mmCIF file of C-alpha atoms and ligand atoms in Angstrom:
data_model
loop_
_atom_site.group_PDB
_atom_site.id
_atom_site.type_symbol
_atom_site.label_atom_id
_atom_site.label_comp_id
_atom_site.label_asym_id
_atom_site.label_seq_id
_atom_site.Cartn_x
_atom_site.Cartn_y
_atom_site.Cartn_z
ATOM 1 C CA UNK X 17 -112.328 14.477 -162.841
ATOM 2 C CA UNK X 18 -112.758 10.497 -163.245
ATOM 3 C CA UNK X 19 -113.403 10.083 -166.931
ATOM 4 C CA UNK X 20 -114.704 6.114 -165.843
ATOM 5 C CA UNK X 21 -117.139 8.513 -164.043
ATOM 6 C CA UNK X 22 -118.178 10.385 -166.271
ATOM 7 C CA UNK X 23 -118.880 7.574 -169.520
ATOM 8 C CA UNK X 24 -120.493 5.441 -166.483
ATOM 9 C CA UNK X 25 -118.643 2.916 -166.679
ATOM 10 C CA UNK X 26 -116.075 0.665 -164.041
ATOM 11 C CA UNK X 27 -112.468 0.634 -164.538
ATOM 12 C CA UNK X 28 -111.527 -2.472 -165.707
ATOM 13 C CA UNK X 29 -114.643 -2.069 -168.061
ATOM 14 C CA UNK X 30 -113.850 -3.599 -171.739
ATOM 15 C CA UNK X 31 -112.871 -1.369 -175.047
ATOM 16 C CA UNK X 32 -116.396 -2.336 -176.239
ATOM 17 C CA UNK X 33 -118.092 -1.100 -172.958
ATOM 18 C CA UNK X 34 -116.727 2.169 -173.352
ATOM 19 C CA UNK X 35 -117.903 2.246 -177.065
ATOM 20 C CA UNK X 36 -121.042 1.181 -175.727
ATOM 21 C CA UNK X 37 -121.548 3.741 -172.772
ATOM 22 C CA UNK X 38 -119.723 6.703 -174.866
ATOM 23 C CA UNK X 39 -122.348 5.784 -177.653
ATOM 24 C CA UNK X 40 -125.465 5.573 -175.408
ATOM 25 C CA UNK X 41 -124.134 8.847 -173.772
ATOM 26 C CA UNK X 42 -123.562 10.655 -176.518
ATOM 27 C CA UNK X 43 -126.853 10.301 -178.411
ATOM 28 C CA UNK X 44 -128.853 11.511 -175.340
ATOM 29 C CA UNK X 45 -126.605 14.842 -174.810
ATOM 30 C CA UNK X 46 -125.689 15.576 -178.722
ATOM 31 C CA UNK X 47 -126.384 19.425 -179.125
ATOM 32 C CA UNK X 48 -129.047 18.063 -182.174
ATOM 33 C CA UNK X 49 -130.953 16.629 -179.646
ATOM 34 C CA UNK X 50 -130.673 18.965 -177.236
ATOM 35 C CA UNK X 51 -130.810 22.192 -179.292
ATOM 36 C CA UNK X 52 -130.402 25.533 -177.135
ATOM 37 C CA UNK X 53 -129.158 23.197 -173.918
ATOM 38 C CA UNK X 54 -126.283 24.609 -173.110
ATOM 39 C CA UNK X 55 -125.951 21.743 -170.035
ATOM 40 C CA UNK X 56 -126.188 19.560 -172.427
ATOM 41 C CA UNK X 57 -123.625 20.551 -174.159
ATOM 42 C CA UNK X 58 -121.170 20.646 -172.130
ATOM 43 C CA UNK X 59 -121.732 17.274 -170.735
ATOM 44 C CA UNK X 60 -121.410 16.238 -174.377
ATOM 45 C CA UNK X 61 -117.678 17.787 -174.675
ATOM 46 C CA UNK X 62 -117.009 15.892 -171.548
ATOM 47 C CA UNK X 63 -118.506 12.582 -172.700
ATOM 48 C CA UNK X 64 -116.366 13.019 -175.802
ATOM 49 C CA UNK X 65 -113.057 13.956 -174.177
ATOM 50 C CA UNK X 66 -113.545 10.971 -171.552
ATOM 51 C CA UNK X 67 -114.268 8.887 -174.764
ATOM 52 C CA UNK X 68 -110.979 10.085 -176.397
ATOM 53 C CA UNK X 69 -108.633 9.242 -173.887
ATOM 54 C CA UNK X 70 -109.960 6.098 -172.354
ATOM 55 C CA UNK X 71 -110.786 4.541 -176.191
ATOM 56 C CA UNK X 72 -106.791 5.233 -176.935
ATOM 57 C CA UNK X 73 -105.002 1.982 -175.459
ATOM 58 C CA UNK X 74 -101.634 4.134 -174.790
ATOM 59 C CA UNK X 75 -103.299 7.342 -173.579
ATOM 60 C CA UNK X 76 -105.814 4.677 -171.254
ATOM 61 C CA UNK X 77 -102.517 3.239 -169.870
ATOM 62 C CA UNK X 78 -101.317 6.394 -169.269
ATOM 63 C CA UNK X 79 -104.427 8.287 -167.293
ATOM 64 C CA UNK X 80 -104.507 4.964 -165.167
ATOM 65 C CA UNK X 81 -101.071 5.186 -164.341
ATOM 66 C CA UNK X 82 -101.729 8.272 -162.448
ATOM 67 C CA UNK X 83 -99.383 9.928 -164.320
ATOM 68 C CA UNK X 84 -101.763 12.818 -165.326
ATOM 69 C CA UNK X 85 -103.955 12.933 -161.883
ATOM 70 C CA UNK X 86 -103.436 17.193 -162.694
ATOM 71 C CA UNK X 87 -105.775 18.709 -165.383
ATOM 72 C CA UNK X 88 -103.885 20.511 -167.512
ATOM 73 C CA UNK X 89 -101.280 17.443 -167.814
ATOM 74 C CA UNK X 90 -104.192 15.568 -168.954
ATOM 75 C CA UNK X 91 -105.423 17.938 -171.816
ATOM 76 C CA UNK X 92 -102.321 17.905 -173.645
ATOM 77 C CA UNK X 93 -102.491 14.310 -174.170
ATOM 78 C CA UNK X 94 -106.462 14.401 -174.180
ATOM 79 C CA UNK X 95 -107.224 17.497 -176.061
ATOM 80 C CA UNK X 96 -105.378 16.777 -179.223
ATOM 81 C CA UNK X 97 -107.489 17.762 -182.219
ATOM 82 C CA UNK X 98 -110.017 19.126 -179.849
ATOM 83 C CA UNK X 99 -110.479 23.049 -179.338
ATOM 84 C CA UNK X 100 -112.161 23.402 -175.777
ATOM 85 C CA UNK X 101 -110.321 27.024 -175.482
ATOM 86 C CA UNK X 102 -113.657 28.510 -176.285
ATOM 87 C CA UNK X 103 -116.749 28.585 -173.894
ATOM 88 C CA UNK X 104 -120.009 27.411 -174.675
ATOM 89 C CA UNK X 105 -120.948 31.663 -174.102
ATOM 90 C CA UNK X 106 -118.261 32.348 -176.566
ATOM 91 C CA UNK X 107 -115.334 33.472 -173.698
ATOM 92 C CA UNK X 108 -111.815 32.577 -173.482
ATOM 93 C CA UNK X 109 -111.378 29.893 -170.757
ATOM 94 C CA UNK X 110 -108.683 31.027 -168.684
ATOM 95 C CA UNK X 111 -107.819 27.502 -167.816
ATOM 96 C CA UNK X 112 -109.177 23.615 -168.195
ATOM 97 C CA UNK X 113 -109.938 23.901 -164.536
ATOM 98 C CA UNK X 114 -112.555 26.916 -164.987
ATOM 99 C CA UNK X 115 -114.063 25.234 -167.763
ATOM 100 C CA UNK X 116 -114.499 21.899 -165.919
ATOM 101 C CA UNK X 117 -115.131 23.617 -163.135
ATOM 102 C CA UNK X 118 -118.342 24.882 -165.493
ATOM 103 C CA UNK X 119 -119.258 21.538 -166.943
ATOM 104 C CA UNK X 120 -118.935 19.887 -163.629
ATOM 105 C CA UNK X 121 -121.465 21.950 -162.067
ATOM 106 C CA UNK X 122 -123.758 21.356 -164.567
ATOM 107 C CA UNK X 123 -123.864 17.825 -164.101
ATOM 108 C CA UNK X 124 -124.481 17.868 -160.417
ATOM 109 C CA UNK X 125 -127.649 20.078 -161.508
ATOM 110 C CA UNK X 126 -128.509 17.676 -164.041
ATOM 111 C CA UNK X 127 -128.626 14.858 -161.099
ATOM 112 C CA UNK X 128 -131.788 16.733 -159.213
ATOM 113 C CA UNK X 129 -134.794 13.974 -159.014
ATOM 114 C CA UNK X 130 -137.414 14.993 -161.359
ATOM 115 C CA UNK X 131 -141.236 13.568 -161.635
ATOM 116 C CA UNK X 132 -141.975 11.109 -164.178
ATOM 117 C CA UNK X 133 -144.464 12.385 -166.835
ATOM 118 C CA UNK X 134 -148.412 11.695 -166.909
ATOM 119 C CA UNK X 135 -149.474 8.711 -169.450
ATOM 120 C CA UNK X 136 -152.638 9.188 -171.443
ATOM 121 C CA UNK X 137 -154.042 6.349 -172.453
ATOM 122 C CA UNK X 138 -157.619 5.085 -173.852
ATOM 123 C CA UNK X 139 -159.727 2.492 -172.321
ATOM 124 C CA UNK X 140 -162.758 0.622 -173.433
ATOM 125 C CA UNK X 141 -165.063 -0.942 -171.050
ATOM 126 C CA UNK X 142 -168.232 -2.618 -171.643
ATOM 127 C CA UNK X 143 -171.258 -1.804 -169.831
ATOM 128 C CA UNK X 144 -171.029 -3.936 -166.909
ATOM 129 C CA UNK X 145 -167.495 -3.230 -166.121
ATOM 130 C CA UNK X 146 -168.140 0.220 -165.664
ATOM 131 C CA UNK X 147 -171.526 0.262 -163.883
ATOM 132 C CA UNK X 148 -170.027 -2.610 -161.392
ATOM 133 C CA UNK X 149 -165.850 -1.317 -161.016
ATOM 134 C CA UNK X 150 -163.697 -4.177 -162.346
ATOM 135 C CA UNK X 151 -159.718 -4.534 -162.194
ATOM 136 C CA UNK X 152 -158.616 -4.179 -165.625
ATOM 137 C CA UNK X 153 -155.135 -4.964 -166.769
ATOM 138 C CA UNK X 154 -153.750 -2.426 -169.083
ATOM 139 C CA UNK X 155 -151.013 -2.686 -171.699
ATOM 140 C CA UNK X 156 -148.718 0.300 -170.812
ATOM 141 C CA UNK X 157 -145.801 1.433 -172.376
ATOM 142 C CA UNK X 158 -143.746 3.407 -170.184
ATOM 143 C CA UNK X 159 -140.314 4.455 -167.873
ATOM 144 C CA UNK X 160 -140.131 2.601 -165.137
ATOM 145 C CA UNK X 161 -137.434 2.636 -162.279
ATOM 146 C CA UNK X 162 -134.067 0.868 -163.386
ATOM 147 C CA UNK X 163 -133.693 -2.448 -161.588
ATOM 148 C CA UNK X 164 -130.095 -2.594 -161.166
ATOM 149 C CA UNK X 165 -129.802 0.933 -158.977
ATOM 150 C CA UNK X 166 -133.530 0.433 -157.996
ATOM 151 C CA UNK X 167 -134.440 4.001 -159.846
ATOM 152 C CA UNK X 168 -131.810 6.128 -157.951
ATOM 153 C CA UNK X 169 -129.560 6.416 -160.818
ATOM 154 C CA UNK X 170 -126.107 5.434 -158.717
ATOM 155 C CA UNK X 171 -124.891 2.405 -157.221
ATOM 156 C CA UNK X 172 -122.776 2.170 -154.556
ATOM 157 C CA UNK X 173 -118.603 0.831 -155.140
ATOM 158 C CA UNK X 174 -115.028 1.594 -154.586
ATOM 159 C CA UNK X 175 -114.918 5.209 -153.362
ATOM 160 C CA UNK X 176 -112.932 6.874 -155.891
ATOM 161 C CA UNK X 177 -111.512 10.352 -156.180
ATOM 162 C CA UNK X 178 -114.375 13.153 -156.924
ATOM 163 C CA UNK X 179 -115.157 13.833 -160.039
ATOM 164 C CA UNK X 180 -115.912 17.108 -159.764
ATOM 165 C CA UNK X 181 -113.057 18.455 -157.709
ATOM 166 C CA UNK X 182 -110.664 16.215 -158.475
ATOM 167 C CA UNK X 183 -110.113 15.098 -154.801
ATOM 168 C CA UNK X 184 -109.431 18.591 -153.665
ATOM 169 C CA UNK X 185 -112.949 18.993 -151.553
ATOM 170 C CA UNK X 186 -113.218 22.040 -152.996
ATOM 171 C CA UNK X 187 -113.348 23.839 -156.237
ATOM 172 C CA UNK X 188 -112.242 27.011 -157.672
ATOM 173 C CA UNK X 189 -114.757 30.055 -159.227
ATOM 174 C CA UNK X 190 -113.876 32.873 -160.687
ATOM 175 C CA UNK X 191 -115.954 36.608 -159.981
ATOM 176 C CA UNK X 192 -114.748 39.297 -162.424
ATOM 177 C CA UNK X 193 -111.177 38.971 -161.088
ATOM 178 C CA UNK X 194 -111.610 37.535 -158.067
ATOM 179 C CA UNK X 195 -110.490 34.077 -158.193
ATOM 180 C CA UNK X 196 -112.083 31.955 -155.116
ATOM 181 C CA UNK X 197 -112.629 28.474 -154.054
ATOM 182 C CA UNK X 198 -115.457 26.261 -152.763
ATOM 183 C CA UNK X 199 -116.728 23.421 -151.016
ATOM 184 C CA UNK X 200 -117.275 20.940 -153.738
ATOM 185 C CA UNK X 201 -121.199 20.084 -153.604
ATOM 186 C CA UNK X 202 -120.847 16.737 -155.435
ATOM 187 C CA UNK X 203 -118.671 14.976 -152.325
ATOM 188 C CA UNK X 204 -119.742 17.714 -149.765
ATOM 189 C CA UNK X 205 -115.877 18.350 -149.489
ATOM 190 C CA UNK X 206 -114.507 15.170 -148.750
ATOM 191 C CA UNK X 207 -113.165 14.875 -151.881
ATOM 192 C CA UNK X 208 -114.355 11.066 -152.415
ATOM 193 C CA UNK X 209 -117.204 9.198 -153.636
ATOM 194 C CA UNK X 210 -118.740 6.158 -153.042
ATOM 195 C CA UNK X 211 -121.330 6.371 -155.470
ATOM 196 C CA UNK X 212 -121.222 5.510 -159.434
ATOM 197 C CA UNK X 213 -123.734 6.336 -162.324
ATOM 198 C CA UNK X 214 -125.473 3.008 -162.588
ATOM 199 C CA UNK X 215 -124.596 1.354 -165.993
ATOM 200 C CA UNK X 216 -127.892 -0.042 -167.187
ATOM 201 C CA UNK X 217 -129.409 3.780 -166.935
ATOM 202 C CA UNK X 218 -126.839 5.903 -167.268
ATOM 203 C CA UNK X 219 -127.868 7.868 -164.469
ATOM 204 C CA UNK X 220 -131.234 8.561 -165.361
ATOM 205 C CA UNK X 221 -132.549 5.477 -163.204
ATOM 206 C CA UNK X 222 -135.598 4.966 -165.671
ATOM 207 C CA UNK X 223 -135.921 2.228 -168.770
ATOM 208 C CA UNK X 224 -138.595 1.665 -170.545
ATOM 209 C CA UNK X 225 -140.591 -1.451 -170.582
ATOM 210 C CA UNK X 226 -143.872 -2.494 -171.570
ATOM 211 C CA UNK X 227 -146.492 -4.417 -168.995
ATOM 212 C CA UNK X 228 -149.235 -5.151 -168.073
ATOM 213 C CA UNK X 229 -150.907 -3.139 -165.136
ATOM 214 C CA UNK X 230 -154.275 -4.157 -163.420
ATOM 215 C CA UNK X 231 -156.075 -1.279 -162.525
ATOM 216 C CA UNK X 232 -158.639 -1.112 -160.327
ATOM 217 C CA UNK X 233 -161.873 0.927 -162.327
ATOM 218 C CA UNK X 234 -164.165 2.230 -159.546
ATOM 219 C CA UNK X 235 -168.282 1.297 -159.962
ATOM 220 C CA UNK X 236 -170.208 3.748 -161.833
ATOM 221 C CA UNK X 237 -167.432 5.436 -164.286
ATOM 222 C CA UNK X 238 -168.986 7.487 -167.440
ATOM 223 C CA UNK X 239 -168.552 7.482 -170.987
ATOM 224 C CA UNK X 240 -166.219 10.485 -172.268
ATOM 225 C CA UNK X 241 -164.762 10.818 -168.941
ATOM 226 C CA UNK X 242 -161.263 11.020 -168.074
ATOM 227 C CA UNK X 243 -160.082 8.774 -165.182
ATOM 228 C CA UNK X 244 -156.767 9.536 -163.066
ATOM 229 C CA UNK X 245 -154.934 6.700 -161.607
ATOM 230 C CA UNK X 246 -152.244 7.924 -159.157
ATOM 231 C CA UNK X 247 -149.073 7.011 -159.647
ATOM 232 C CA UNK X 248 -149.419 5.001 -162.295
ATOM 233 C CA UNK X 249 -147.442 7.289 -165.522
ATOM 234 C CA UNK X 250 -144.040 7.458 -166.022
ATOM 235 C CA UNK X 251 -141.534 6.656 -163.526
ATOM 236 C CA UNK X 252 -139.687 9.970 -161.978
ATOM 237 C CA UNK X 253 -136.125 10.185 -163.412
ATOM 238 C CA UNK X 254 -132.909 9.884 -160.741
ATOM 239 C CA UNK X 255 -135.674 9.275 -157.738
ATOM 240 C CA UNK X 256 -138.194 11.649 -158.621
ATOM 241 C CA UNK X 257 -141.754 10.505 -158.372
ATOM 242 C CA UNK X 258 -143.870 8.982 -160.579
ATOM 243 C CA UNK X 259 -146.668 10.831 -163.072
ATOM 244 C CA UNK X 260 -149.942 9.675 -163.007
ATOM 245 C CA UNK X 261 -151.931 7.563 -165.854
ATOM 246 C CA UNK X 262 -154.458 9.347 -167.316
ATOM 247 C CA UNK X 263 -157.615 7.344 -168.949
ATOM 248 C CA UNK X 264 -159.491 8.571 -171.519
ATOM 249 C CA UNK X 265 -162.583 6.650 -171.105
ATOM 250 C CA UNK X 266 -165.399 4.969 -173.680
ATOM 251 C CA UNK X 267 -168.325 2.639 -172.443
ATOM 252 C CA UNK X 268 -169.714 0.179 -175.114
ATOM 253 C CA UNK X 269 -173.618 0.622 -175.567
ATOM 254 C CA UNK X 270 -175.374 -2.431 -174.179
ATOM 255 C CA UNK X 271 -178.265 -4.587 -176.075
ATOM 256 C CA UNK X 272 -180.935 -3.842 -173.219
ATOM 257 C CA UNK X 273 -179.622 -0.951 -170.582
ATOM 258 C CA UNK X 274 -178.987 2.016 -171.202
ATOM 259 C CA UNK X 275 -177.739 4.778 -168.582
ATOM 260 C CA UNK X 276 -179.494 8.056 -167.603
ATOM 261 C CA UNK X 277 -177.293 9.615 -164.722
ATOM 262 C CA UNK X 278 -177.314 6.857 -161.712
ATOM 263 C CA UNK X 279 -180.302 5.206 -163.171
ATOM 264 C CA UNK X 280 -180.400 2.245 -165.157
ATOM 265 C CA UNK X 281 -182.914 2.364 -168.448
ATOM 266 C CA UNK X 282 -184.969 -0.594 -169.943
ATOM 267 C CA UNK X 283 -187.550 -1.188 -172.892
ATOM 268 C CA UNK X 284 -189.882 -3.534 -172.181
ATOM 269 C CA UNK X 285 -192.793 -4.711 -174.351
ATOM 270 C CA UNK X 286 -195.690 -5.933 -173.335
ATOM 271 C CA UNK X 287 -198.786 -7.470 -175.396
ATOM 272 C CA UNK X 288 -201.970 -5.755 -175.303
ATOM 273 C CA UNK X 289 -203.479 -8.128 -172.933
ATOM 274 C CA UNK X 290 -200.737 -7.857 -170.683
ATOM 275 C CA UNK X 291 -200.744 -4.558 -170.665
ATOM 276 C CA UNK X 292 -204.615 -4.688 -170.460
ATOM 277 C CA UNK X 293 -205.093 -7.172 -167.454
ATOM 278 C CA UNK X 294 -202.042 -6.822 -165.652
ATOM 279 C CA UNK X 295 -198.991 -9.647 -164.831
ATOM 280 C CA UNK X 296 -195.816 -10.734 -163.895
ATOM 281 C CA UNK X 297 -193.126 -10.972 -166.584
ATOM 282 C CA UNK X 298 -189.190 -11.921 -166.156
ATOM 283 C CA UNK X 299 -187.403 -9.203 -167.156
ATOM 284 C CA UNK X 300 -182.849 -8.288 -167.073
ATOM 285 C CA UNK X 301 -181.835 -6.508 -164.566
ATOM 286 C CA UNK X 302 -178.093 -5.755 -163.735
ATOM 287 C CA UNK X 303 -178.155 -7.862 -160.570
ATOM 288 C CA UNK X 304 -179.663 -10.773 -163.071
ATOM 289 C CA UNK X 305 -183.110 -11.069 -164.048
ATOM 290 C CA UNK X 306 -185.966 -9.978 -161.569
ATOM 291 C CA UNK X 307 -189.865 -10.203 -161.732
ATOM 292 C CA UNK X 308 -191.519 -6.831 -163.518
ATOM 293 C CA UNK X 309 -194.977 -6.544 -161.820
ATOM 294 C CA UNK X 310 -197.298 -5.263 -164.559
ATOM 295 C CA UNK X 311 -200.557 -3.637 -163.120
ATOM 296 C CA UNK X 312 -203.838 -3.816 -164.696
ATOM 297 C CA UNK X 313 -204.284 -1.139 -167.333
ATOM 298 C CA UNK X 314 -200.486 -0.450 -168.095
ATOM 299 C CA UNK X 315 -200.429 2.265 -171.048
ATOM 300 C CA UNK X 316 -197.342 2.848 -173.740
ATOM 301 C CA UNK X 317 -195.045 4.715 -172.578
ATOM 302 C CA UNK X 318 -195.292 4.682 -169.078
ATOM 303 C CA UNK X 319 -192.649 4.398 -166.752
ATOM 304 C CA UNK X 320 -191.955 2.407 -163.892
ATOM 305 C CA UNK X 321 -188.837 2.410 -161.490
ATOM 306 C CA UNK X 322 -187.539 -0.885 -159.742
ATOM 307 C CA UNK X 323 -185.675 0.633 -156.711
ATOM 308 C CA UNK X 324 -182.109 0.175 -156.425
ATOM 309 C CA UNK X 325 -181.181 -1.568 -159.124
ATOM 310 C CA UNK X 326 -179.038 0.684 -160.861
ATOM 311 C CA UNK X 327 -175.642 2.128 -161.029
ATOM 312 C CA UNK X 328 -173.628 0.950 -158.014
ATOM 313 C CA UNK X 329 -171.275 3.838 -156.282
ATOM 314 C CA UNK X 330 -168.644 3.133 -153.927
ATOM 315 C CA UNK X 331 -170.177 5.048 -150.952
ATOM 316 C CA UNK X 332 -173.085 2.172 -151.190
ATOM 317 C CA UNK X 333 -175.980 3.601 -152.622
ATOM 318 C CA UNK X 334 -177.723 2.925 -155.843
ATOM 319 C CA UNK X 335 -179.274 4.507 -158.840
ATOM 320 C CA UNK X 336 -182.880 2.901 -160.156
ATOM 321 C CA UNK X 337 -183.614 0.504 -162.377
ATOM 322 C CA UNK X 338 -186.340 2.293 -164.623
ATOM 323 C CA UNK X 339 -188.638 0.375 -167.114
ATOM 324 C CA UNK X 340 -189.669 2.036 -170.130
ATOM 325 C CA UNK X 341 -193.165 -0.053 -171.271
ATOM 326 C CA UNK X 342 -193.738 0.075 -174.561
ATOM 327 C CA UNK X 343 -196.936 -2.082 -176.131
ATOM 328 C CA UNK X 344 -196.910 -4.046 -179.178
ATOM 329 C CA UNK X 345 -199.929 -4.815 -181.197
ATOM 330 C CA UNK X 346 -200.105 -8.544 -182.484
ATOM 331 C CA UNK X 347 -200.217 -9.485 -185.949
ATOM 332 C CA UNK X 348 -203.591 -10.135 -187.164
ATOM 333 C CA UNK X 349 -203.628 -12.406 -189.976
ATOM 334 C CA UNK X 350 -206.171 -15.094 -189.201
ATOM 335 C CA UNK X 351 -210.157 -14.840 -189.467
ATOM 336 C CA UNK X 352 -210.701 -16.055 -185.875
ATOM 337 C CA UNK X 353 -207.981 -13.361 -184.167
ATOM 338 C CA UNK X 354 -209.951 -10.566 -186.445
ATOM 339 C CA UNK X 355 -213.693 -11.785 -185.156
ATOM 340 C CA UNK X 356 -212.525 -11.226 -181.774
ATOM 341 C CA UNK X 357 -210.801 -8.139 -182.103
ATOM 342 C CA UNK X 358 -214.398 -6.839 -183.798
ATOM 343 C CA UNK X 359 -215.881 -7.835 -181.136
ATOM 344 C CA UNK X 360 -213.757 -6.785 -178.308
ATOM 345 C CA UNK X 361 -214.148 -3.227 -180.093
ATOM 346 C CA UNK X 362 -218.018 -3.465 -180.169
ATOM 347 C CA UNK X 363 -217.578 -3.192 -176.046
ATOM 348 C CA UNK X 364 -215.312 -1.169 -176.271
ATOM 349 C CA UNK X 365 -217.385 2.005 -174.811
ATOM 350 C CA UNK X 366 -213.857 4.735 -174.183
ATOM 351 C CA UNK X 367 -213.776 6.826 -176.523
ATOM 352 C CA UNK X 368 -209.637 7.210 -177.358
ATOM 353 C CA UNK X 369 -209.844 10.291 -178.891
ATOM 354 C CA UNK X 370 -211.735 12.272 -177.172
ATOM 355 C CA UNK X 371 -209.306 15.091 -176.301
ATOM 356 C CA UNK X 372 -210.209 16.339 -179.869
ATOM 357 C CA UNK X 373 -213.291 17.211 -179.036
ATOM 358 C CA UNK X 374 -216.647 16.964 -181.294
ATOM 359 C CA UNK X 375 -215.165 17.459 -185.284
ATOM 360 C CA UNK X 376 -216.859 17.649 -188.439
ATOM 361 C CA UNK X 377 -215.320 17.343 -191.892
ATOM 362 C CA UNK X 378 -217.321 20.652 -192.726
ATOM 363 C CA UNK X 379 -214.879 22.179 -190.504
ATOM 364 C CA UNK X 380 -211.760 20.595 -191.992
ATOM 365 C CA UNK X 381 -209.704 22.219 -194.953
ATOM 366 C CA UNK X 382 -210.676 21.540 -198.383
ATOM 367 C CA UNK X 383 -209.100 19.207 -200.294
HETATM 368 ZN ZN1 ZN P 11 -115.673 16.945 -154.867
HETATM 369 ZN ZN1 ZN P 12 -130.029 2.356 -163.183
#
């Protein structure tokens, strides 16, 4: 075991690196943090025991003299005040090689790449942006690979004993009674590595930093829909790959459109003679304004469709742009607008009501 290994940290590294790494270490694998974990655990023992000898100026001196390189010579000078005779199950270790043997193993299955989480996240977009698709940058809080070991965790440097074996290439396991050795899996049985837990990570080849990430929102997204961008959560811890970022979308209202499925929806008003005699009249579109042809005899309420000029969809085609006309009587207030309107109704020959058929008020409830 290389207790520079195991804080992180290179060998000549300063008294206040060590602090710093054991520190860092130590809050992420405490047993409060981690409750049930027994991996956890035990990686915390070995942060601490690495901590206590390499902190300790004489007992530093000594471990990088060599002149402990066997376990057990190392625990007496390591171990005092510390009781690591019991097992994390509550056993008697038979000796500091079993249990590191143990604790060892667990940190090569702690190194396994995992994938990074999914970020959920709200967006706003007005109107436009989401019936044309528009590249939005979003502020995003989140892991994202390590520079310094480019998210893998380790960084290549002096190849140094194992720390798992101890330089033996293999390591020993106990079955009932049987007492047995095997290849070391953290070297492969070569008994050397090249490869160091990258300082700025501690292994977990992840920070997190804030940005800001343009993402590309396709034409034609909907209100209370959620959008998945690929690859865009969490970066994947040791190497693993990333989550994705999840969008929780909302679509401001807009002062003229409105949207009914792939169509587009406009009020327009018209005057009565408009309406009456037909015209031409400017009117928004979402390509910009276009001309509204208004035929003769237009009634309230009816509906027209301008083709094409609605929601936009990545496969090319296009949703209407349908015009809701609704009429809107002018205010009458002067003598000559009120003659005319008398006599306009005097011609007037359609009778408007005539779906109600002939009615009396002898017929109609009493008062
Ligand atoms: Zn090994
Ligand atoms: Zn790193």
């Amino acid at each position: 075991m290389n207790l520079y290994m195991v804080l992180g940290v290179a060998r000549e590294a300063s008294d206040d690196e060590i602090k710093r790494a054991y520190k860092r270490l130590a809050r992420r694998f405490h047993p409060n943090v981690n409750p049930g974990d027994a991996d956890a655990a035990r990686v915390y023992r070995e942060v601490v025991e690495a901590f206590e000898t390499l902190s300790h100026p004489e007992r530093r001196r000594a471990y990088d003299s060599g002149a402990f390189s066997e376990v057990h010579v190392t625990a007496s000078v390591a171990f005092e005040g510390f009781d690591f005779t019991q097992r994390a199950d509550g056993s008697q270790a038979s000796t500091f090689g079993d249990l590191f043997g143990e604790v060892m193993h667990a940190r090569v299955r702690r190194q396994e790449p995992e994938r990074g989480a999914d970020l959920h996240e709200r967006l706003a977009l007005s109107f436009e942006q989401a019936m044309r698709g528009a590249t939005v940058g979003i502020r995003l809080t989140r892991l994202e690979p390590c520079g310094p070991c480019a998210g893998r965790g380790a960084v290549a440097g002096p190849e140094v004993r194992c720390y798992a074996c101890d330089g033996a290439g293999h390591v020993r396991g106990t079955r009932g009674h049987m007492v047995f050795a095997r290849a070391c899996s953290a070297c492969g049985g070569g008994g050397t590595l090249r490869v160091h837990v990258c300082q700025a990570c501690g292994g977990e080849g992840v920070g997190v930093r804030a940005d800001i990430v343009p993402v590309d929102i396709p034409p034609g997204v909907r209100d209370a829909t959620e959008l998945t961008v690929p690859g865009q959560g969490h970066a994947g811890r040791r190497g693993g790959g990333p989550g994705d970022l999840r969008l929780a979308i909302h679509v401001e209202s807009h002062r003229f459109f409105r949207r009914d499925g792939d169509d587009v929806v406009i009020d327009v008003p018209l005057a009565v003679h408009e309406a009456a005699l037909g015209t031409r009249v400017p009117i928004p579109s979402p390509d910009g304004p276009v001309v509204f042809r208004v035929p003769p005899g237009t009634q309230s309420g009816q509906r027209f469709r301008v083709r094409e000029r609605g929601i936009r969809f990545r496969h090319g085609q296009r949703g209407d742009l349908v015009v809701d006309v609704r009429i809107v009587l002018p205010s009458v207030i002067d003598e000559r607008s009120k003659e005319l309107l008398r006599e306009f109704g005097t011609l007037q020959t359609d009778n408007v009501r005539a779906h109600f058929g002939e009615l009396t008020l002898e017929n109609g409830p009493r008062p």
